[in-house]
Amino acid sequence: MWSITPEELTAIKLSLRVATVAMLFSLPVGVLTAYVLSRGSFRGKILLDGFVYMPLVLPPVVTGYVLLILFGRRGPLGSFLEQTFGIVLSFRWTGAALAAAVMGFPLMVRAIRLAMDTIDRRSEEAAATLGASPIWVFLTVTLPLSLPGIIAGAMLCFAKALGEFGATITFVSNIPGETQTIPAAIYAYTQTPGGDGGAFRLSVVAVVLSFAALMASELLSRRTGQRRAGFE
């Protein structure tokens, strides 16, 4: 009952790999997007805002289908990546990472944007009056003060990526050893007679990993926030 099989261990390792890659590749774009939404004032901002948060309200299957159309081997972006760089995303673990990143991205942006919104603008204005360029103000003032939100957003994206199922299975299917993450393996067990034990084991692992990610986010955010308060 409690013995994890090699196939289950492979699914666990793949889930951690997918979640880590999704988080790391989303982070730079997430920080930039959050900064634009927090500080920017331009036409179309509301459209960008809606586009960023769209995966939260769309059925995950729809998101996965859109990814399949765009990044499949016959899709405009998928064929370009394959012919130009030899990169194939559909039905590969890299595609699972892309789907997980898309689903976790809104949570990341939301946390970082809220952190940036709470920053006292006078700190940025003071740096600018001393001759700092906008990029230098961002790097030395905005980014450090946003660190608690950045950490929280990164961990939320990681936790969401660990549990992503609908978009992933639609885009990359459920291939053992290649695209079968923990949620996909649990689903496969529920469709197999006598698979209750495996589904239960992986469910426990998923709960533990997700809870650990959330607790790590909370602890790191608190420590960073305390250091920030000490400097202010």
JSON list of C-alpha atoms in Angstrom, two decimals:
[
{"chain": "A", "resi": 1, "resn": "MET", "atom": "CA", "xyz": [0.00, 0.00, 0.00]},
{"chain": "A", "resi": 2, "resn": "TRP", "atom": "CA", "xyz": [2.73, 2.46, 0.99]},
{"chain": "A", "resi": 3, "resn": "SER", "atom": "CA", "xyz": [5.50, 1.21, -1.30]},
{"chain": "A", "resi": 4, "resn": "ILE", "atom": "CA", "xyz": [6.05, 3.63, -4.16]},
{"chain": "A", "resi": 5, "resn": "THR", "atom": "CA", "xyz": [6.68, 1.84, -7.46]},
{"chain": "A", "resi": 6, "resn": "PRO", "atom": "CA", "xyz": [9.42, 2.88, -9.93]},
{"chain": "A", "resi": 7, "resn": "GLU", "atom": "CA", "xyz": [6.73, 4.20, -12.29]},
{"chain": "A", "resi": 8, "resn": "GLU", "atom": "CA", "xyz": [5.28, 6.37, -9.53]},
{"chain": "A", "resi": 9, "resn": "LEU", "atom": "CA", "xyz": [8.73, 7.64, -8.60]},
{"chain": "A", "resi": 10, "resn": "THR", "atom": "CA", "xyz": [9.29, 8.59, -12.24]},
{"chain": "A", "resi": 11, "resn": "ALA", "atom": "CA", "xyz": [6.02, 10.55, -12.23]},
{"chain": "A", "resi": 12, "resn": "ILE", "atom": "CA", "xyz": [7.05, 12.35, -9.02]},
{"chain": "A", "resi": 13, "resn": "LYS", "atom": "CA", "xyz": [10.47, 13.28, -10.40]},
{"chain": "A", "resi": 14, "resn": "LEU", "atom": "CA", "xyz": [8.92, 14.45, -13.67]},
{"chain": "A", "resi": 15, "resn": "SER", "atom": "CA", "xyz": [6.39, 16.60, -11.81]},
{"chain": "A", "resi": 16, "resn": "LEU", "atom": "CA", "xyz": [9.16, 18.29, -9.81]},
{"chain": "A", "resi": 17, "resn": "ARG", "atom": "CA", "xyz": [11.16, 18.82, -12.99]},
{"chain": "A", "resi": 18, "resn": "VAL", "atom": "CA", "xyz": [8.20, 20.28, -14.87]},
{"chain": "A", "resi": 19, "resn": "ALA", "atom": "CA", "xyz": [7.19, 22.54, -11.97]},
{"chain": "A", "resi": 20, "resn": "THR", "atom": "CA", "xyz": [10.74, 23.82, -11.47]},
{"chain": "A", "resi": 21, "resn": "VAL", "atom": "CA", "xyz": [11.27, 24.60, -15.16]},
{"chain": "A", "resi": 22, "resn": "ALA", "atom": "CA", "xyz": [7.85, 26.24, -15.40]},
{"chain": "A", "resi": 23, "resn": "MET", "atom": "CA", "xyz": [8.59, 28.46, -12.41]},
{"chain": "A", "resi": 24, "resn": "LEU", "atom": "CA", "xyz": [12.10, 29.47, -13.48]},
{"chain": "A", "resi": 25, "resn": "PHE", "atom": "CA", "xyz": [11.16, 30.34, -17.05]},
{"chain": "A", "resi": 26, "resn": "SER", "atom": "CA", "xyz": [8.03, 32.22, -15.95]},
{"chain": "A", "resi": 27, "resn": "LEU", "atom": "CA", "xyz": [9.77, 34.32, -13.31]},
{"chain": "A", "resi": 28, "resn": "PRO", "atom": "CA", "xyz": [11.54, 36.94, -15.49]},
{"chain": "A", "resi": 29, "resn": "VAL", "atom": "CA", "xyz": [8.46, 37.44, -17.67]},
{"chain": "A", "resi": 30, "resn": "GLY", "atom": "CA", "xyz": [6.24, 37.48, -14.59]},
{"chain": "A", "resi": 31, "resn": "VAL", "atom": "CA", "xyz": [8.28, 40.21, -12.89]},
{"chain": "A", "resi": 32, "resn": "LEU", "atom": "CA", "xyz": [8.31, 42.35, -16.04]},
{"chain": "A", "resi": 33, "resn": "THR", "atom": "CA", "xyz": [4.58, 41.86, -16.63]},
{"chain": "A", "resi": 34, "resn": "ALA", "atom": "CA", "xyz": [3.74, 42.69, -13.03]},
{"chain": "A", "resi": 35, "resn": "TYR", "atom": "CA", "xyz": [5.85, 45.85, -13.24]},
{"chain": "A", "resi": 36, "resn": "VAL", "atom": "CA", "xyz": [4.13, 46.97, -16.45]},
{"chain": "A", "resi": 37, "resn": "LEU", "atom": "CA", "xyz": [0.67, 46.36, -14.94]},
{"chain": "A", "resi": 38, "resn": "SER", "atom": "CA", "xyz": [1.59, 48.06, -11.67]},
{"chain": "A", "resi": 39, "resn": "ARG", "atom": "CA", "xyz": [3.42, 51.10, -13.01]},
{"chain": "A", "resi": 40, "resn": "GLY", "atom": "CA", "xyz": [2.29, 51.39, -16.60]},
{"chain": "A", "resi": 41, "resn": "SER", "atom": "CA", "xyz": [-0.38, 53.73, -17.92]},
{"chain": "A", "resi": 42, "resn": "PHE", "atom": "CA", "xyz": [-1.16, 53.06, -21.57]},
{"chain": "A", "resi": 43, "resn": "ARG", "atom": "CA", "xyz": [-3.96, 52.20, -23.94]},
{"chain": "A", "resi": 44, "resn": "GLY", "atom": "CA", "xyz": [-4.79, 48.54, -23.92]},
{"chain": "A", "resi": 45, "resn": "LYS", "atom": "CA", "xyz": [-3.67, 47.98, -20.35]},
{"chain": "A", "resi": 46, "resn": "ILE", "atom": "CA", "xyz": [-7.04, 46.49, -19.47]},
{"chain": "A", "resi": 47, "resn": "LEU", "atom": "CA", "xyz": [-6.68, 44.07, -22.40]},
{"chain": "A", "resi": 48, "resn": "LEU", "atom": "CA", "xyz": [-3.24, 42.99, -21.22]},
{"chain": "A", "resi": 49, "resn": "ASP", "atom": "CA", "xyz": [-4.63, 42.59, -17.72]},
{"chain": "A", "resi": 50, "resn": "GLY", "atom": "CA", "xyz": [-7.43, 40.37, -18.98]},
{"chain": "A", "resi": 51, "resn": "PHE", "atom": "CA", "xyz": [-5.08, 38.35, -21.20]},
{"chain": "A", "resi": 52, "resn": "VAL", "atom": "CA", "xyz": [-2.71, 37.64, -18.30]},
{"chain": "A", "resi": 53, "resn": "TYR", "atom": "CA", "xyz": [-5.47, 36.39, -16.00]},
{"chain": "A", "resi": 54, "resn": "MET", "atom": "CA", "xyz": [-7.43, 34.55, -18.70]},
{"chain": "A", "resi": 55, "resn": "PRO", "atom": "CA", "xyz": [-6.04, 31.07, -17.80]},
{"chain": "A", "resi": 56, "resn": "LEU", "atom": "CA", "xyz": [-7.61, 31.43, -14.34]},
{"chain": "A", "resi": 57, "resn": "VAL", "atom": "CA", "xyz": [-11.14, 31.59, -15.74]},
{"chain": "A", "resi": 58, "resn": "LEU", "atom": "CA", "xyz": [-10.84, 29.47, -18.88]},
{"chain": "A", "resi": 59, "resn": "PRO", "atom": "CA", "xyz": [-11.38, 25.71, -18.63]},
{"chain": "A", "resi": 60, "resn": "PRO", "atom": "CA", "xyz": [-7.86, 24.19, -18.52]},
{"chain": "A", "resi": 61, "resn": "VAL", "atom": "CA", "xyz": [-8.80, 21.93, -21.43]},
{"chain": "A", "resi": 62, "resn": "VAL", "atom": "CA", "xyz": [-9.38, 25.01, -23.58]},
{"chain": "A", "resi": 63, "resn": "THR", "atom": "CA", "xyz": [-5.96, 26.39, -22.63]},
{"chain": "A", "resi": 64, "resn": "GLY", "atom": "CA", "xyz": [-4.37, 23.06, -23.52]},
{"chain": "A", "resi": 65, "resn": "TYR", "atom": "CA", "xyz": [-6.19, 22.96, -26.85]},
{"chain": "A", "resi": 66, "resn": "VAL", "atom": "CA", "xyz": [-5.01, 26.48, -27.72]},
{"chain": "A", "resi": 67, "resn": "LEU", "atom": "CA", "xyz": [-1.45, 25.44, -26.87]},
{"chain": "A", "resi": 68, "resn": "LEU", "atom": "CA", "xyz": [-1.83, 22.39, -29.10]},
{"chain": "A", "resi": 69, "resn": "ILE", "atom": "CA", "xyz": [-3.02, 24.54, -32.01]},
{"chain": "A", "resi": 70, "resn": "LEU", "atom": "CA", "xyz": [-0.21, 27.06, -31.56]},
{"chain": "A", "resi": 71, "resn": "PHE", "atom": "CA", "xyz": [2.70, 24.84, -30.48]},
{"chain": "A", "resi": 72, "resn": "GLY", "atom": "CA", "xyz": [1.79, 21.52, -32.11]},
{"chain": "A", "resi": 73, "resn": "ARG", "atom": "CA", "xyz": [4.07, 20.33, -34.88]},
{"chain": "A", "resi": 74, "resn": "ARG", "atom": "CA", "xyz": [1.65, 21.73, -37.46]},
{"chain": "A", "resi": 75, "resn": "GLY", "atom": "CA", "xyz": [0.95, 24.89, -35.49]},
{"chain": "A", "resi": 76, "resn": "PRO", "atom": "CA", "xyz": [2.53, 28.21, -36.51]},
{"chain": "A", "resi": 77, "resn": "LEU", "atom": "CA", "xyz": [4.78, 28.48, -33.47]},
{"chain": "A", "resi": 78, "resn": "GLY", "atom": "CA", "xyz": [5.41, 24.76, -33.11]},
{"chain": "A", "resi": 79, "resn": "SER", "atom": "CA", "xyz": [6.53, 24.28, -36.70]},
{"chain": "A", "resi": 80, "resn": "PHE", "atom": "CA", "xyz": [8.74, 27.38, -36.48]},
{"chain": "A", "resi": 81, "resn": "LEU", "atom": "CA", "xyz": [10.47, 26.13, -33.32]},
{"chain": "A", "resi": 82, "resn": "GLU", "atom": "CA", "xyz": [11.00, 22.67, -34.77]},
{"chain": "A", "resi": 83, "resn": "GLN", "atom": "CA", "xyz": [12.34, 23.84, -38.13]},
{"chain": "A", "resi": 84, "resn": "THR", "atom": "CA", "xyz": [14.49, 26.65, -36.72]},
{"chain": "A", "resi": 85, "resn": "PHE", "atom": "CA", "xyz": [15.75, 25.30, -33.40]},
{"chain": "A", "resi": 86, "resn": "GLY", "atom": "CA", "xyz": [14.77, 21.64, -33.45]},
{"chain": "A", "resi": 87, "resn": "ILE", "atom": "CA", "xyz": [12.53, 22.17, -30.42]},
{"chain": "A", "resi": 88, "resn": "VAL", "atom": "CA", "xyz": [9.40, 20.00, -30.16]},
{"chain": "A", "resi": 89, "resn": "LEU", "atom": "CA", "xyz": [6.93, 20.76, -27.38]},
{"chain": "A", "resi": 90, "resn": "SER", "atom": "CA", "xyz": [3.82, 18.72, -28.15]},
{"chain": "A", "resi": 91, "resn": "PHE", "atom": "CA", "xyz": [3.78, 15.32, -26.44]},
{"chain": "A", "resi": 92, "resn": "ARG", "atom": "CA", "xyz": [7.09, 16.07, -24.71]},
{"chain": "A", "resi": 93, "resn": "TRP", "atom": "CA", "xyz": [7.88, 16.95, -21.09]},
{"chain": "A", "resi": 94, "resn": "THR", "atom": "CA", "xyz": [8.93, 20.41, -22.24]},
{"chain": "A", "resi": 95, "resn": "GLY", "atom": "CA", "xyz": [5.37, 20.91, -23.46]},
{"chain": "A", "resi": 96, "resn": "ALA", "atom": "CA", "xyz": [4.11, 19.88, -20.03]},
{"chain": "A", "resi": 97, "resn": "ALA", "atom": "CA", "xyz": [6.35, 22.56, -18.54]},
{"chain": "A", "resi": 98, "resn": "LEU", "atom": "CA", "xyz": [4.94, 25.13, -20.97]},
{"chain": "A", "resi": 99, "resn": "ALA", "atom": "CA", "xyz": [1.35, 24.22, -20.09]},
{"chain": "A", "resi": 100, "resn": "ALA", "atom": "CA", "xyz": [2.14, 24.35, -16.37]},
{"chain": "A", "resi": 101, "resn": "ALA", "atom": "CA", "xyz": [3.85, 27.72, -16.78]},
{"chain": "A", "resi": 102, "resn": "VAL", "atom": "CA", "xyz": [0.84, 29.17, -18.61]},
{"chain": "A", "resi": 103, "resn": "MET", "atom": "CA", "xyz": [-1.53, 28.00, -15.87]},
{"chain": "A", "resi": 104, "resn": "GLY", "atom": "CA", "xyz": [0.69, 29.19, -13.02]},
{"chain": "A", "resi": 105, "resn": "PHE", "atom": "CA", "xyz": [1.67, 32.51, -14.60]},
{"chain": "A", "resi": 106, "resn": "PRO", "atom": "CA", "xyz": [-1.43, 34.51, -13.51]},
{"chain": "A", "resi": 107, "resn": "LEU", "atom": "CA", "xyz": [-0.89, 33.54, -9.85]},
{"chain": "A", "resi": 108, "resn": "MET", "atom": "CA", "xyz": [2.73, 34.61, -10.06]},
{"chain": "A", "resi": 109, "resn": "VAL", "atom": "CA", "xyz": [1.92, 37.95, -11.68]},
{"chain": "A", "resi": 110, "resn": "ARG", "atom": "CA", "xyz": [-0.86, 38.65, -9.18]},
{"chain": "A", "resi": 111, "resn": "ALA", "atom": "CA", "xyz": [1.38, 38.14, -6.15]},
{"chain": "A", "resi": 112, "resn": "ILE", "atom": "CA", "xyz": [4.23, 40.22, -7.57]},
{"chain": "A", "resi": 113, "resn": "ARG", "atom": "CA", "xyz": [1.92, 43.00, -8.74]},
{"chain": "A", "resi": 114, "resn": "LEU", "atom": "CA", "xyz": [0.31, 43.29, -5.30]},
{"chain": "A", "resi": 115, "resn": "ALA", "atom": "CA", "xyz": [3.78, 43.58, -3.75]},
{"chain": "A", "resi": 116, "resn": "MET", "atom": "CA", "xyz": [4.75, 46.33, -6.19]},
{"chain": "A", "resi": 117, "resn": "ASP", "atom": "CA", "xyz": [1.50, 48.19, -5.58]},
{"chain": "A", "resi": 118, "resn": "THR", "atom": "CA", "xyz": [2.33, 48.46, -1.86]},
{"chain": "A", "resi": 119, "resn": "ILE", "atom": "CA", "xyz": [5.72, 50.10, -2.44]},
{"chain": "A", "resi": 120, "resn": "ASP", "atom": "CA", "xyz": [5.90, 53.74, -1.44]},
{"chain": "A", "resi": 121, "resn": "ARG", "atom": "CA", "xyz": [6.39, 55.58, -4.74]},
{"chain": "A", "resi": 122, "resn": "ARG", "atom": "CA", "xyz": [8.42, 58.23, -2.92]},
{"chain": "A", "resi": 123, "resn": "SER", "atom": "CA", "xyz": [11.29, 55.78, -2.60]},
{"chain": "A", "resi": 124, "resn": "GLU", "atom": "CA", "xyz": [11.42, 55.39, -6.38]},
{"chain": "A", "resi": 125, "resn": "GLU", "atom": "CA", "xyz": [11.00, 59.13, -6.91]},
{"chain": "A", "resi": 126, "resn": "ALA", "atom": "CA", "xyz": [13.85, 59.87, -4.50]},
{"chain": "A", "resi": 127, "resn": "ALA", "atom": "CA", "xyz": [16.18, 57.54, -6.41]},
{"chain": "A", "resi": 128, "resn": "ALA", "atom": "CA", "xyz": [15.14, 59.16, -9.69]},
{"chain": "A", "resi": 129, "resn": "THR", "atom": "CA", "xyz": [15.82, 62.69, -8.40]},
{"chain": "A", "resi": 130, "resn": "LEU", "atom": "CA", "xyz": [19.34, 61.55, -7.47]},
{"chain": "A", "resi": 131, "resn": "GLY", "atom": "CA", "xyz": [19.98, 60.78, -11.12]},
{"chain": "A", "resi": 132, "resn": "ALA", "atom": "CA", "xyz": [19.16, 57.08, -11.28]},
{"chain": "A", "resi": 133, "resn": "SER", "atom": "CA", "xyz": [17.79, 55.85, -14.60]},
{"chain": "A", "resi": 134, "resn": "PRO", "atom": "CA", "xyz": [14.42, 54.05, -14.67]},
{"chain": "A", "resi": 135, "resn": "ILE", "atom": "CA", "xyz": [16.17, 50.70, -15.10]},
{"chain": "A", "resi": 136, "resn": "TRP", "atom": "CA", "xyz": [18.48, 51.40, -12.17]},
{"chain": "A", "resi": 137, "resn": "VAL", "atom": "CA", "xyz": [15.52, 52.49, -10.01]},
{"chain": "A", "resi": 138, "resn": "PHE", "atom": "CA", "xyz": [13.79, 49.23, -10.87]},
{"chain": "A", "resi": 139, "resn": "LEU", "atom": "CA", "xyz": [16.86, 47.11, -10.08]},
{"chain": "A", "resi": 140, "resn": "THR", "atom": "CA", "xyz": [17.89, 48.85, -6.86]},
{"chain": "A", "resi": 141, "resn": "VAL", "atom": "CA", "xyz": [14.56, 49.97, -5.38]},
{"chain": "A", "resi": 142, "resn": "THR", "atom": "CA", "xyz": [11.49, 48.32, -6.88]},
{"chain": "A", "resi": 143, "resn": "LEU", "atom": "CA", "xyz": [12.88, 44.81, -7.25]},
{"chain": "A", "resi": 144, "resn": "PRO", "atom": "CA", "xyz": [14.35, 44.46, -3.72]},
{"chain": "A", "resi": 145, "resn": "LEU", "atom": "CA", "xyz": [11.22, 45.88, -2.10]},
{"chain": "A", "resi": 146, "resn": "SER", "atom": "CA", "xyz": [9.08, 43.49, -4.14]},
{"chain": "A", "resi": 147, "resn": "LEU", "atom": "CA", "xyz": [11.08, 40.43, -3.12]},
{"chain": "A", "resi": 148, "resn": "PRO", "atom": "CA", "xyz": [8.46, 38.97, -0.69]},
{"chain": "A", "resi": 149, "resn": "GLY", "atom": "CA", "xyz": [5.86, 39.08, -3.46]},
{"chain": "A", "resi": 150, "resn": "ILE", "atom": "CA", "xyz": [8.29, 37.63, -5.99]},
{"chain": "A", "resi": 151, "resn": "ILE", "atom": "CA", "xyz": [9.04, 34.70, -3.70]},
{"chain": "A", "resi": 152, "resn": "ALA", "atom": "CA", "xyz": [5.37, 34.14, -2.98]},
{"chain": "A", "resi": 153, "resn": "GLY", "atom": "CA", "xyz": [4.51, 34.33, -6.67]},
{"chain": "A", "resi": 154, "resn": "ALA", "atom": "CA", "xyz": [7.26, 31.91, -7.64]},
{"chain": "A", "resi": 155, "resn": "MET", "atom": "CA", "xyz": [6.15, 29.34, -5.08]},
{"chain": "A", "resi": 156, "resn": "LEU", "atom": "CA", "xyz": [2.48, 29.71, -6.03]},
{"chain": "A", "resi": 157, "resn": "CYS", "atom": "CA", "xyz": [3.44, 29.08, -9.65]},
{"chain": "A", "resi": 158, "resn": "PHE", "atom": "CA", "xyz": [5.46, 26.03, -8.57]},
{"chain": "A", "resi": 159, "resn": "ALA", "atom": "CA", "xyz": [2.56, 24.63, -6.53]},
{"chain": "A", "resi": 160, "resn": "LYS", "atom": "CA", "xyz": [0.08, 25.24, -9.36]},
{"chain": "A", "resi": 161, "resn": "ALA", "atom": "CA", "xyz": [2.44, 23.57, -11.84]},
{"chain": "A", "resi": 162, "resn": "LEU", "atom": "CA", "xyz": [2.67, 20.52, -9.59]},
{"chain": "A", "resi": 163, "resn": "GLY", "atom": "CA", "xyz": [-1.08, 20.07, -9.70]},
{"chain": "A", "resi": 164, "resn": "GLU", "atom": "CA", "xyz": [-1.78, 21.03, -13.30]},
{"chain": "A", "resi": 165, "resn": "PHE", "atom": "CA", "xyz": [-3.74, 18.40, -15.19]},
{"chain": "A", "resi": 166, "resn": "GLY", "atom": "CA", "xyz": [-6.31, 19.63, -17.74]},
{"chain": "A", "resi": 167, "resn": "ALA", "atom": "CA", "xyz": [-4.09, 21.78, -19.96]},
{"chain": "A", "resi": 168, "resn": "THR", "atom": "CA", "xyz": [-1.19, 19.36, -19.67]},
{"chain": "A", "resi": 169, "resn": "ILE", "atom": "CA", "xyz": [-3.03, 16.19, -20.65]},
{"chain": "A", "resi": 170, "resn": "THR", "atom": "CA", "xyz": [-4.72, 18.00, -23.57]},
{"chain": "A", "resi": 171, "resn": "PHE", "atom": "CA", "xyz": [-1.45, 19.38, -24.92]},
{"chain": "A", "resi": 172, "resn": "VAL", "atom": "CA", "xyz": [1.02, 16.55, -24.25]},
{"chain": "A", "resi": 173, "resn": "SER", "atom": "CA", "xyz": [-1.22, 13.57, -23.45]},
{"chain": "A", "resi": 174, "resn": "ASN", "atom": "CA", "xyz": [-0.43, 11.05, -20.69]},
{"chain": "A", "resi": 175, "resn": "ILE", "atom": "CA", "xyz": [2.73, 9.21, -21.75]},
{"chain": "A", "resi": 176, "resn": "PRO", "atom": "CA", "xyz": [4.43, 7.24, -18.93]},
{"chain": "A", "resi": 177, "resn": "GLY", "atom": "CA", "xyz": [8.01, 8.33, -18.42]},
{"chain": "A", "resi": 178, "resn": "GLU", "atom": "CA", "xyz": [7.65, 11.33, -20.78]},
{"chain": "A", "resi": 179, "resn": "THR", "atom": "CA", "xyz": [4.62, 13.45, -19.89]},
{"chain": "A", "resi": 180, "resn": "GLN", "atom": "CA", "xyz": [2.92, 11.52, -17.09]},
{"chain": "A", "resi": 181, "resn": "THR", "atom": "CA", "xyz": [3.04, 13.83, -14.08]},
{"chain": "A", "resi": 182, "resn": "ILE", "atom": "CA", "xyz": [1.52, 13.07, -10.68]},
{"chain": "A", "resi": 183, "resn": "PRO", "atom": "CA", "xyz": [-2.03, 14.25, -11.58]},
{"chain": "A", "resi": 184, "resn": "ALA", "atom": "CA", "xyz": [-1.94, 12.33, -14.87]},
{"chain": "A", "resi": 185, "resn": "ALA", "atom": "CA", "xyz": [-0.71, 9.19, -13.09]},
{"chain": "A", "resi": 186, "resn": "ILE", "atom": "CA", "xyz": [-3.49, 9.52, -10.50]},
{"chain": "A", "resi": 187, "resn": "TYR", "atom": "CA", "xyz": [-6.03, 9.81, -13.31]},
{"chain": "A", "resi": 188, "resn": "ALA", "atom": "CA", "xyz": [-4.58, 6.71, -15.00]},
{"chain": "A", "resi": 189, "resn": "TYR", "atom": "CA", "xyz": [-4.86, 4.78, -11.73]},
{"chain": "A", "resi": 190, "resn": "THR", "atom": "CA", "xyz": [-8.50, 5.77, -11.28]},
{"chain": "A", "resi": 191, "resn": "GLN", "atom": "CA", "xyz": [-9.23, 4.30, -14.72]},
{"chain": "A", "resi": 192, "resn": "THR", "atom": "CA", "xyz": [-7.47, 1.03, -13.92]},
{"chain": "A", "resi": 193, "resn": "PRO", "atom": "CA", "xyz": [-9.08, -1.79, -11.88]},
{"chain": "A", "resi": 194, "resn": "GLY", "atom": "CA", "xyz": [-7.23, -2.16, -8.59]},
{"chain": "A", "resi": 195, "resn": "GLY", "atom": "CA", "xyz": [-5.47, 1.18, -8.99]},
{"chain": "A", "resi": 196, "resn": "ASP", "atom": "CA", "xyz": [-6.83, 2.70, -5.80]},
{"chain": "A", "resi": 197, "resn": "GLY", "atom": "CA", "xyz": [-3.60, 2.08, -3.89]},
{"chain": "A", "resi": 198, "resn": "GLY", "atom": "CA", "xyz": [-1.44, 3.89, -6.42]},
{"chain": "A", "resi": 199, "resn": "ALA", "atom": "CA", "xyz": [-3.89, 6.77, -6.67]},
{"chain": "A", "resi": 200, "resn": "PHE", "atom": "CA", "xyz": [-3.90, 7.12, -2.89]},
{"chain": "A", "resi": 201, "resn": "ARG", "atom": "CA", "xyz": [-0.10, 7.05, -2.62]},
{"chain": "A", "resi": 202, "resn": "LEU", "atom": "CA", "xyz": [0.37, 9.71, -5.29]},
{"chain": "A", "resi": 203, "resn": "SER", "atom": "CA", "xyz": [-2.41, 11.83, -3.80]},
{"chain": "A", "resi": 204, "resn": "VAL", "atom": "CA", "xyz": [-0.60, 11.84, -0.47]},
{"chain": "A", "resi": 205, "resn": "VAL", "atom": "CA", "xyz": [2.65, 12.81, -2.21]},
{"chain": "A", "resi": 206, "resn": "ALA", "atom": "CA", "xyz": [0.87, 15.62, -4.08]},
{"chain": "A", "resi": 207, "resn": "VAL", "atom": "CA", "xyz": [-0.64, 17.00, -0.87]},
{"chain": "A", "resi": 208, "resn": "VAL", "atom": "CA", "xyz": [2.72, 16.90, 0.92]},
{"chain": "A", "resi": 209, "resn": "LEU", "atom": "CA", "xyz": [4.61, 18.58, -1.92]},
{"chain": "A", "resi": 210, "resn": "SER", "atom": "CA", "xyz": [2.00, 21.30, -2.42]},
{"chain": "A", "resi": 211, "resn": "PHE", "atom": "CA", "xyz": [1.77, 22.01, 1.31]},
{"chain": "A", "resi": 212, "resn": "ALA", "atom": "CA", "xyz": [5.56, 22.16, 1.59]},
{"chain": "A", "resi": 213, "resn": "ALA", "atom": "CA", "xyz": [5.72, 24.64, -1.31]},
{"chain": "A", "resi": 214, "resn": "LEU", "atom": "CA", "xyz": [3.11, 26.89, 0.29]},
{"chain": "A", "resi": 215, "resn": "MET", "atom": "CA", "xyz": [4.79, 26.77, 3.69]},
{"chain": "A", "resi": 216, "resn": "ALA", "atom": "CA", "xyz": [8.16, 27.55, 2.11]},
{"chain": "A", "resi": 217, "resn": "SER", "atom": "CA", "xyz": [6.57, 30.51, 0.34]},
{"chain": "A", "resi": 218, "resn": "GLU", "atom": "CA", "xyz": [5.13, 31.82, 3.60]},
{"chain": "A", "resi": 219, "resn": "LEU", "atom": "CA", "xyz": [8.36, 31.42, 5.57]},
{"chain": "A", "resi": 220, "resn": "LEU", "atom": "CA", "xyz": [10.58, 32.97, 2.91]},
{"chain": "A", "resi": 221, "resn": "SER", "atom": "CA", "xyz": [8.17, 35.87, 2.42]},
{"chain": "A", "resi": 222, "resn": "ARG", "atom": "CA", "xyz": [8.09, 36.55, 6.16]},
{"chain": "A", "resi": 223, "resn": "ARG", "atom": "CA", "xyz": [11.87, 36.50, 6.46]},
{"chain": "A", "resi": 224, "resn": "THR", "atom": "CA", "xyz": [12.28, 38.76, 3.47]},
{"chain": "A", "resi": 225, "resn": "GLY", "atom": "CA", "xyz": [9.60, 41.07, 4.78]},
{"chain": "A", "resi": 226, "resn": "GLN", "atom": "CA", "xyz": [11.33, 41.30, 8.17]},
{"chain": "A", "resi": 227, "resn": "ARG", "atom": "CA", "xyz": [14.64, 42.17, 6.49]},
{"chain": "A", "resi": 228, "resn": "ARG", "atom": "CA", "xyz": [12.88, 44.77, 4.38]},
{"chain": "A", "resi": 229, "resn": "ALA", "atom": "CA", "xyz": [11.28, 46.31, 7.48]},
{"chain": "A", "resi": 230, "resn": "GLY", "atom": "CA", "xyz": [14.69, 46.43, 9.15]},
{"chain": "A", "resi": 231, "resn": "PHE", "atom": "CA", "xyz": [16.13, 48.49, 6.30]},
{"chain": "A", "resi": 232, "resn": "GLU", "atom": "CA", "xyz": [13.22, 50.93, 6.16]}
]
